[in-house]
């Protein structure tokens, strides 16, 4: 009997030892697999960085589109966009609602995004003034189409796309004959000119924009994607337009009932399907604004589309006080 008990105890000890050994083996195997997975991932990342980047971008895009499909229809239920109205008075070219001063102004001021450009545009009768905004390396907003262009215009020693700090930009103010615009300068212009509407697209940090230029009700935001439009709406901007370079972009705007579109002007000249979609959107109350001055500044383009298929156009040439000649 004692021998039987001893055997049972011995077997139990063996079972316990075997179970413990099995658990240790399982944990060790999992750790080895995890290390192998990490090392394999690092190898793939190192050997195929472009493929990994593309995969990551696809995953991020998929996640964002899920968020768009879930939240954007709800956001649109409560959105009113009084600055994005449809214009149908086809031949009233003096109407300031038809024109957007490109990059701050027209003529010599195109793409300068400077104070003098805005002042000149206001004198010419513009209400809608587009300014490209860049974020400095220390988190402020400054007028500029690209860092390279701003550096070139302002006479910086190094001409590249590296962001500058506010203090570096202030040091350049003495070199350029024109006045570089910071956020507070834009605010002063908007306070002095209550008719001025700011149109902007470069900056996509909407929280920073809202903080530095607290005139959300007097701004039109150009969003580069439905996700960007959603983020703008969520940050309290109601006048949001989706950029459209393709039929797919137009369908997205139609599907989600985006109140405005910034349309690549040649698209409706090259695609009958795009023109049909734009006409549908225009009739449904979507404000169509066109850009690409080499096309939309041509008088015949203006005559064909303004007030019929589009409501507003960016311009490098015309103004409410000096519009294109009537047909």
Tab-separated table of C-alpha atoms in Angstrom:
chain	number	residue	atom	x	y	z
A	1	UNK	CA	0.000	0.000	0.000
A	2	UNK	CA	2.803	2.356	0.919
A	3	UNK	CA	4.460	1.525	-2.377
A	4	UNK	CA	1.255	2.344	-4.254
A	5	UNK	CA	1.033	5.752	-2.550
A	6	UNK	CA	4.648	6.430	-3.318
A	7	UNK	CA	4.042	5.617	-6.967
A	8	UNK	CA	0.999	7.933	-7.085
A	9	UNK	CA	2.921	10.778	-5.497
A	10	UNK	CA	5.787	10.174	-7.874
A	11	UNK	CA	3.439	10.223	-10.893
A	12	UNK	CA	1.794	13.447	-9.704
A	13	UNK	CA	5.173	15.085	-9.299
A	14	UNK	CA	6.094	13.988	-12.774
A	15	UNK	CA	2.797	15.384	-14.129
A	16	UNK	CA	3.349	18.699	-12.359
A	17	UNK	CA	6.920	18.853	-13.594
A	18	UNK	CA	5.792	18.005	-17.130
A	19	UNK	CA	3.055	20.673	-17.031
A	20	UNK	CA	5.510	23.282	-15.779
A	21	UNK	CA	7.993	22.260	-18.443
A	22	UNK	CA	5.271	22.476	-21.117
A	23	UNK	CA	4.303	25.993	-19.958
A	24	UNK	CA	7.928	27.108	-20.003
A	25	UNK	CA	8.306	25.704	-23.497
A	26	UNK	CA	5.131	27.471	-24.636
A	27	UNK	CA	6.237	30.817	-23.184
A	28	UNK	CA	9.694	30.403	-24.686
A	29	UNK	CA	8.194	29.510	-28.082
A	30	UNK	CA	5.937	32.571	-27.956
A	31	UNK	CA	8.878	34.803	-27.068
A	32	UNK	CA	10.954	33.337	-29.890
A	33	UNK	CA	8.050	33.829	-32.324
A	34	UNK	CA	7.571	37.419	-31.145
A	35	UNK	CA	11.274	38.209	-31.507
A	36	UNK	CA	11.280	36.580	-34.950
A	37	UNK	CA	8.224	38.628	-35.939
A	38	UNK	CA	9.824	41.873	-34.761
A	39	UNK	CA	13.137	41.076	-36.438
A	40	UNK	CA	11.321	40.016	-39.601
A	41	UNK	CA	9.334	43.243	-39.567
A	42	UNK	CA	12.511	45.263	-39.127
A	43	UNK	CA	14.146	43.388	-41.994
A	44	UNK	CA	11.140	44.022	-44.249
A	45	UNK	CA	11.081	47.691	-43.156
A	46	UNK	CA	14.795	47.995	-43.960
A	47	UNK	CA	14.773	46.069	-47.230
A	48	UNK	CA	11.432	47.299	-48.608
A	49	UNK	CA	10.770	50.747	-47.069
A	50	UNK	CA	8.607	51.957	-49.960
A	51	UNK	CA	6.353	48.911	-49.875
A	52	UNK	CA	5.982	49.224	-46.106
A	53	UNK	CA	5.186	52.932	-46.445
A	54	UNK	CA	2.559	52.184	-49.116
A	55	UNK	CA	0.999	49.484	-46.942
A	56	UNK	CA	0.926	51.813	-43.965
A	57	UNK	CA	-0.658	54.564	-46.078
A	58	UNK	CA	-3.332	52.142	-47.321
A	59	UNK	CA	-4.148	51.068	-43.775
A	60	UNK	CA	-4.337	54.685	-42.580
A	61	UNK	CA	-6.553	55.599	-45.547
A	62	UNK	CA	-8.895	52.682	-44.811
A	63	UNK	CA	-9.179	53.678	-41.148
A	64	UNK	CA	-9.878	57.294	-42.088
A	65	UNK	CA	-12.551	56.320	-44.624
A	66	UNK	CA	-14.293	54.227	-41.972
A	67	UNK	CA	-14.311	57.318	-39.752
A	68	UNK	CA	-15.629	59.447	-42.631
A	69	UNK	CA	-18.463	57.026	-43.424
A	70	UNK	CA	-19.378	56.840	-39.756
A	71	UNK	CA	-19.195	60.519	-38.747
A	72	UNK	CA	-19.420	62.814	-41.805
A	73	UNK	CA	-23.134	62.221	-42.579
A	74	UNK	CA	-23.959	63.105	-38.954
A	75	UNK	CA	-21.821	66.251	-39.079
A	76	UNK	CA	-23.533	67.398	-42.281
A	77	UNK	CA	-26.986	67.279	-40.657
A	78	UNK	CA	-26.164	70.340	-38.537
A	79	UNK	CA	-23.985	72.312	-40.947
A	80	UNK	CA	-24.972	75.621	-42.532
A	81	UNK	CA	-22.468	77.268	-44.883
A	82	UNK	CA	-23.572	80.849	-45.620
A	83	UNK	CA	-20.360	81.714	-47.507
A	84	UNK	CA	-20.805	78.850	-49.963
A	85	UNK	CA	-23.827	80.004	-51.928
A	86	UNK	CA	-24.661	79.308	-55.564
A	87	UNK	CA	-24.482	82.292	-57.916
A	88	UNK	CA	-26.642	82.209	-61.051
A	89	UNK	CA	-26.478	85.841	-62.236
A	90	UNK	CA	-24.464	84.917	-65.304
A	91	UNK	CA	-23.401	88.321	-66.599
A	92	UNK	CA	-22.861	90.345	-63.405
A	93	UNK	CA	-19.087	90.111	-63.582
A	94	UNK	CA	-18.718	93.112	-61.269
A	95	UNK	CA	-20.227	91.051	-58.451
A	96	UNK	CA	-17.459	90.589	-55.832
A	97	UNK	CA	-18.905	87.185	-54.929
A	98	UNK	CA	-17.657	85.840	-58.270
A	99	UNK	CA	-13.937	86.406	-57.678
A	100	UNK	CA	-11.211	85.108	-55.352
A	101	UNK	CA	-7.867	86.934	-55.257
A	102	UNK	CA	-5.272	84.202	-55.731
A	103	UNK	CA	-2.442	84.029	-53.192
A	104	UNK	CA	-3.416	87.405	-51.769
A	105	UNK	CA	-3.795	89.411	-54.946
A	106	UNK	CA	-3.651	89.715	-58.716
A	107	UNK	CA	-1.070	90.971	-61.192
A	108	UNK	CA	2.246	91.661	-59.456
A	109	UNK	CA	0.840	90.391	-56.147
A	110	UNK	CA	-0.130	86.852	-57.233
A	111	UNK	CA	1.211	84.218	-54.806
A	112	UNK	CA	2.980	86.830	-52.676
A	113	UNK	CA	0.592	86.340	-49.725
A	114	UNK	CA	1.774	89.677	-48.333
A	115	UNK	CA	0.005	92.561	-46.612
A	116	UNK	CA	0.276	94.840	-49.644
A	117	UNK	CA	-1.400	92.175	-51.812
A	118	UNK	CA	-4.403	91.983	-49.493
A	119	UNK	CA	-4.696	95.768	-49.283
A	120	UNK	CA	-4.535	96.069	-53.080
A	121	UNK	CA	-7.209	93.371	-53.479
A	122	UNK	CA	-9.530	95.131	-51.052
A	123	UNK	CA	-9.090	98.392	-52.987
A	124	UNK	CA	-10.001	96.535	-56.198
A	125	UNK	CA	-13.296	95.409	-54.659
A	126	UNK	CA	-12.470	91.812	-53.686
A	127	UNK	CA	-14.236	90.253	-50.723
A	128	UNK	CA	-12.806	86.746	-51.064
A	129	UNK	CA	-9.038	86.667	-50.631
A	130	UNK	CA	-7.066	83.448	-50.686
A	131	UNK	CA	-3.969	83.249	-48.509
A	132	UNK	CA	-1.653	80.264	-48.348
A	133	UNK	CA	-0.595	79.707	-44.755
A	134	UNK	CA	2.501	77.865	-43.554
A	135	UNK	CA	3.236	76.617	-40.045
A	136	UNK	CA	6.552	77.805	-38.642
A	137	UNK	CA	8.932	75.439	-36.880
A	138	UNK	CA	7.794	76.888	-33.534
A	139	UNK	CA	4.046	76.595	-34.183
A	140	UNK	CA	2.878	79.918	-35.662
A	141	UNK	CA	1.144	80.795	-38.936
A	142	UNK	CA	2.710	82.893	-41.677
A	143	UNK	CA	1.598	83.765	-45.217
A	144	UNK	CA	3.500	81.848	-47.887
A	145	UNK	CA	2.803	79.494	-50.786
A	146	UNK	CA	5.793	77.260	-50.021
A	147	UNK	CA	8.816	77.717	-47.801
A	148	UNK	CA	11.037	77.837	-50.867
A	149	UNK	CA	8.960	80.633	-52.431
A	150	UNK	CA	8.781	82.594	-49.183
A	151	UNK	CA	12.544	82.295	-48.703
A	152	UNK	CA	13.116	83.428	-52.304
A	153	UNK	CA	10.754	86.416	-52.085
A	154	UNK	CA	12.117	87.508	-48.715
A	155	UNK	CA	15.766	87.181	-49.766
A	156	UNK	CA	16.808	84.382	-47.431
A	157	UNK	CA	20.341	83.050	-47.802
A	158	UNK	CA	19.217	79.401	-47.859
A	159	UNK	CA	16.467	78.674	-50.400
A	160	UNK	CA	14.842	75.342	-49.526
A	161	UNK	CA	11.652	73.838	-48.104
A	162	UNK	CA	12.845	73.718	-44.481
A	163	UNK	CA	10.361	75.490	-42.145
A	164	UNK	CA	11.680	78.616	-40.438
A	165	UNK	CA	10.978	79.876	-36.950
A	166	UNK	CA	9.053	83.075	-36.341
A	167	UNK	CA	12.214	84.917	-35.259
A	168	UNK	CA	14.015	83.859	-38.457
A	169	UNK	CA	11.134	85.183	-40.562
A	170	UNK	CA	11.015	88.454	-38.629
A	171	UNK	CA	14.701	88.926	-39.411
A	172	UNK	CA	13.840	88.708	-43.137
A	173	UNK	CA	11.190	91.418	-42.923
A	174	UNK	CA	13.860	94.074	-43.336
A	175	UNK	CA	15.121	92.506	-46.603
A	176	UNK	CA	11.826	92.296	-48.517
A	177	UNK	CA	10.085	95.440	-49.731
A	178	UNK	CA	6.726	93.842	-48.988
A	179	UNK	CA	5.301	92.914	-45.576
A	180	UNK	CA	5.233	89.262	-44.540
A	181	UNK	CA	1.916	88.374	-42.911
A	182	UNK	CA	1.711	86.689	-39.531
A	183	UNK	CA	-1.605	85.552	-38.049
A	184	UNK	CA	-2.060	88.736	-36.002
A	185	UNK	CA	-1.580	90.837	-39.160
A	186	UNK	CA	-4.351	88.867	-40.875
A	187	UNK	CA	-6.578	89.404	-37.836
A	188	UNK	CA	-5.971	93.163	-37.976
A	189	UNK	CA	-6.864	93.254	-41.677
A	190	UNK	CA	-10.072	91.318	-41.025
A	191	UNK	CA	-10.997	93.577	-38.115
A	192	UNK	CA	-10.487	96.716	-40.211
A	193	UNK	CA	-12.288	95.228	-43.234
A	194	UNK	CA	-15.430	93.417	-42.037
A	195	UNK	CA	-16.337	92.491	-45.627
A	196	UNK	CA	-13.129	90.454	-46.062
A	197	UNK	CA	-13.489	86.661	-46.326
A	198	UNK	CA	-10.352	84.550	-45.911
A	199	UNK	CA	-9.982	81.488	-48.144
A	200	UNK	CA	-7.170	79.096	-47.248
A	201	UNK	CA	-5.980	75.604	-48.101
A	202	UNK	CA	-2.354	74.914	-47.171
A	203	UNK	CA	-2.805	74.690	-43.427
A	204	UNK	CA	-4.567	71.537	-42.251
A	205	UNK	CA	-3.959	72.019	-38.509
A	206	UNK	CA	-7.440	73.385	-37.923
A	207	UNK	CA	-7.028	73.738	-34.155
A	208	UNK	CA	-3.999	76.005	-34.704
A	209	UNK	CA	-5.835	77.975	-37.404
A	210	UNK	CA	-8.828	78.503	-35.124
A	211	UNK	CA	-6.544	79.643	-32.311
A	212	UNK	CA	-4.384	82.044	-34.346
A	213	UNK	CA	-7.114	83.447	-36.635
A	214	UNK	CA	-10.352	83.323	-34.592
A	215	UNK	CA	-12.681	84.248	-37.471
A	216	UNK	CA	-14.123	80.847	-38.324
A	217	UNK	CA	-17.403	82.319	-39.553
A	218	UNK	CA	-15.452	84.440	-42.076
A	219	UNK	CA	-13.253	81.685	-43.478
A	220	UNK	CA	-13.616	79.167	-46.295
A	221	UNK	CA	-11.491	76.074	-45.751
A	222	UNK	CA	-10.291	74.013	-48.696
A	223	UNK	CA	-10.035	70.372	-47.622
A	224	UNK	CA	-7.923	67.958	-49.648
A	225	UNK	CA	-10.001	64.900	-48.693
A	226	UNK	CA	-13.287	63.883	-47.100
A	227	UNK	CA	-11.319	63.132	-43.942
A	228	UNK	CA	-9.887	66.664	-44.014
A	229	UNK	CA	-13.410	68.055	-44.448
A	230	UNK	CA	-14.589	66.017	-41.461
A	231	UNK	CA	-11.754	67.347	-39.296
A	232	UNK	CA	-12.521	70.927	-40.349
A	233	UNK	CA	-16.202	70.501	-39.467
A	234	UNK	CA	-15.255	68.944	-36.122
A	235	UNK	CA	-13.081	71.984	-35.354
A	236	UNK	CA	-15.998	74.364	-35.842
A	237	UNK	CA	-15.465	75.470	-39.461
A	238	UNK	CA	-18.751	75.361	-41.387
A	239	UNK	CA	-17.694	76.810	-44.745
A	240	UNK	CA	-15.679	73.861	-46.041
A	241	UNK	CA	-15.031	73.021	-49.699
A	242	UNK	CA	-13.567	69.774	-51.022
A	243	UNK	CA	-10.837	69.972	-53.680
A	244	UNK	CA	-11.788	68.027	-56.807
A	245	UNK	CA	-9.336	66.875	-59.453
A	246	UNK	CA	-11.331	63.890	-60.696
A	247	UNK	CA	-14.805	62.458	-61.211
A	248	UNK	CA	-14.200	60.347	-58.095
A	249	UNK	CA	-13.729	63.524	-56.017
A	250	UNK	CA	-16.960	64.968	-57.413
A	251	UNK	CA	-18.844	61.798	-56.515
A	252	UNK	CA	-17.494	61.978	-52.967
A	253	UNK	CA	-18.701	65.567	-52.665
A	254	UNK	CA	-22.113	64.522	-53.958
A	255	UNK	CA	-22.336	61.465	-51.696
A	256	UNK	CA	-21.498	63.366	-48.504
A	257	UNK	CA	-23.253	66.604	-49.515
A	258	UNK	CA	-20.175	68.775	-49.055
A	259	UNK	CA	-21.369	72.413	-49.370
A	260	UNK	CA	-18.560	73.561	-51.667
A	261	UNK	CA	-16.023	72.291	-54.198
A	262	UNK	CA	-12.696	73.744	-55.319
A	263	UNK	CA	-12.591	72.366	-58.844
A	264	UNK	CA	-9.592	71.948	-61.130
A	265	UNK	CA	-10.834	74.123	-63.998
A	266	UNK	CA	-9.774	71.950	-66.985
A	267	UNK	CA	-11.735	68.953	-65.663
A	268	UNK	CA	-15.123	70.116	-66.960
A	269	UNK	CA	-13.583	70.966	-70.336
A	270	UNK	CA	-12.040	67.517	-70.720
A	271	UNK	CA	-14.725	65.224	-69.260
A	272	UNK	CA	-18.416	65.198	-70.170
A	273	UNK	CA	-19.107	63.068	-67.088
A	274	UNK	CA	-17.394	65.638	-64.854
A	275	UNK	CA	-19.372	68.474	-66.445
A	276	UNK	CA	-22.649	66.602	-65.889
A	277	UNK	CA	-21.775	65.983	-62.226
A	278	UNK	CA	-20.783	69.626	-61.718
A	279	UNK	CA	-24.083	70.766	-63.226
A	280	UNK	CA	-25.979	68.435	-60.879
A	281	UNK	CA	-24.024	69.706	-57.876
A	282	UNK	CA	-24.492	73.340	-58.922
A	283	UNK	CA	-28.247	72.839	-59.304
A	284	UNK	CA	-28.446	71.127	-55.903
A	285	UNK	CA	-26.886	74.145	-54.162
A	286	UNK	CA	-23.208	73.189	-53.995
A	287	UNK	CA	-20.906	76.183	-54.494
A	288	UNK	CA	-18.443	75.345	-57.293
A	289	UNK	CA	-15.206	77.371	-57.217
A	290	UNK	CA	-12.602	76.820	-59.940
A	291	UNK	CA	-8.832	77.239	-59.957
A	292	UNK	CA	-5.997	76.936	-62.511
A	293	UNK	CA	-5.589	80.479	-63.777
A	294	UNK	CA	-4.171	79.483	-67.154
A	295	UNK	CA	-7.640	78.100	-67.937
A	296	UNK	CA	-10.202	79.839	-65.754
A	297	UNK	CA	-8.815	83.348	-66.380
A	298	UNK	CA	-9.624	83.051	-70.090
A	299	UNK	CA	-12.681	85.191	-70.935
A	300	UNK	CA	-14.302	82.435	-73.015
A	301	UNK	CA	-14.078	80.017	-70.046
A	302	UNK	CA	-15.674	82.642	-67.801
A	303	UNK	CA	-18.456	83.220	-70.352
A	304	UNK	CA	-19.167	79.493	-70.737
A	305	UNK	CA	-19.330	78.583	-67.070
A	306	UNK	CA	-19.561	81.448	-64.563
A	307	UNK	CA	-23.077	81.649	-63.158
A	308	UNK	CA	-24.109	78.595	-65.179
A	309	UNK	CA	-21.972	75.738	-63.897
A	310	UNK	CA	-19.719	77.484	-61.395
A	311	UNK	CA	-20.264	80.165	-58.764
A	312	UNK	CA	-16.804	81.565	-58.131
A	313	UNK	CA	-13.335	81.573	-59.680
A	314	UNK	CA	-9.804	82.103	-58.447
A	315	UNK	CA	-8.102	84.728	-60.547
A	316	UNK	CA	-4.645	86.098	-61.250
A	317	UNK	CA	-5.978	88.735	-63.635
A	318	UNK	CA	-9.538	89.987	-63.139
A	319	UNK	CA	-11.253	91.812	-60.301
A	320	UNK	CA	-14.751	93.125	-59.487
A	321	UNK	CA	-13.571	96.604	-60.529
A	322	UNK	CA	-11.931	95.335	-63.749
A	323	UNK	CA	-13.747	92.159	-64.884
A	324	UNK	CA	-13.325	90.451	-68.245
A	325	UNK	CA	-15.249	92.007	-71.143
A	326	UNK	CA	-18.819	90.878	-71.617
A	327	UNK	CA	-19.451	88.524	-74.580
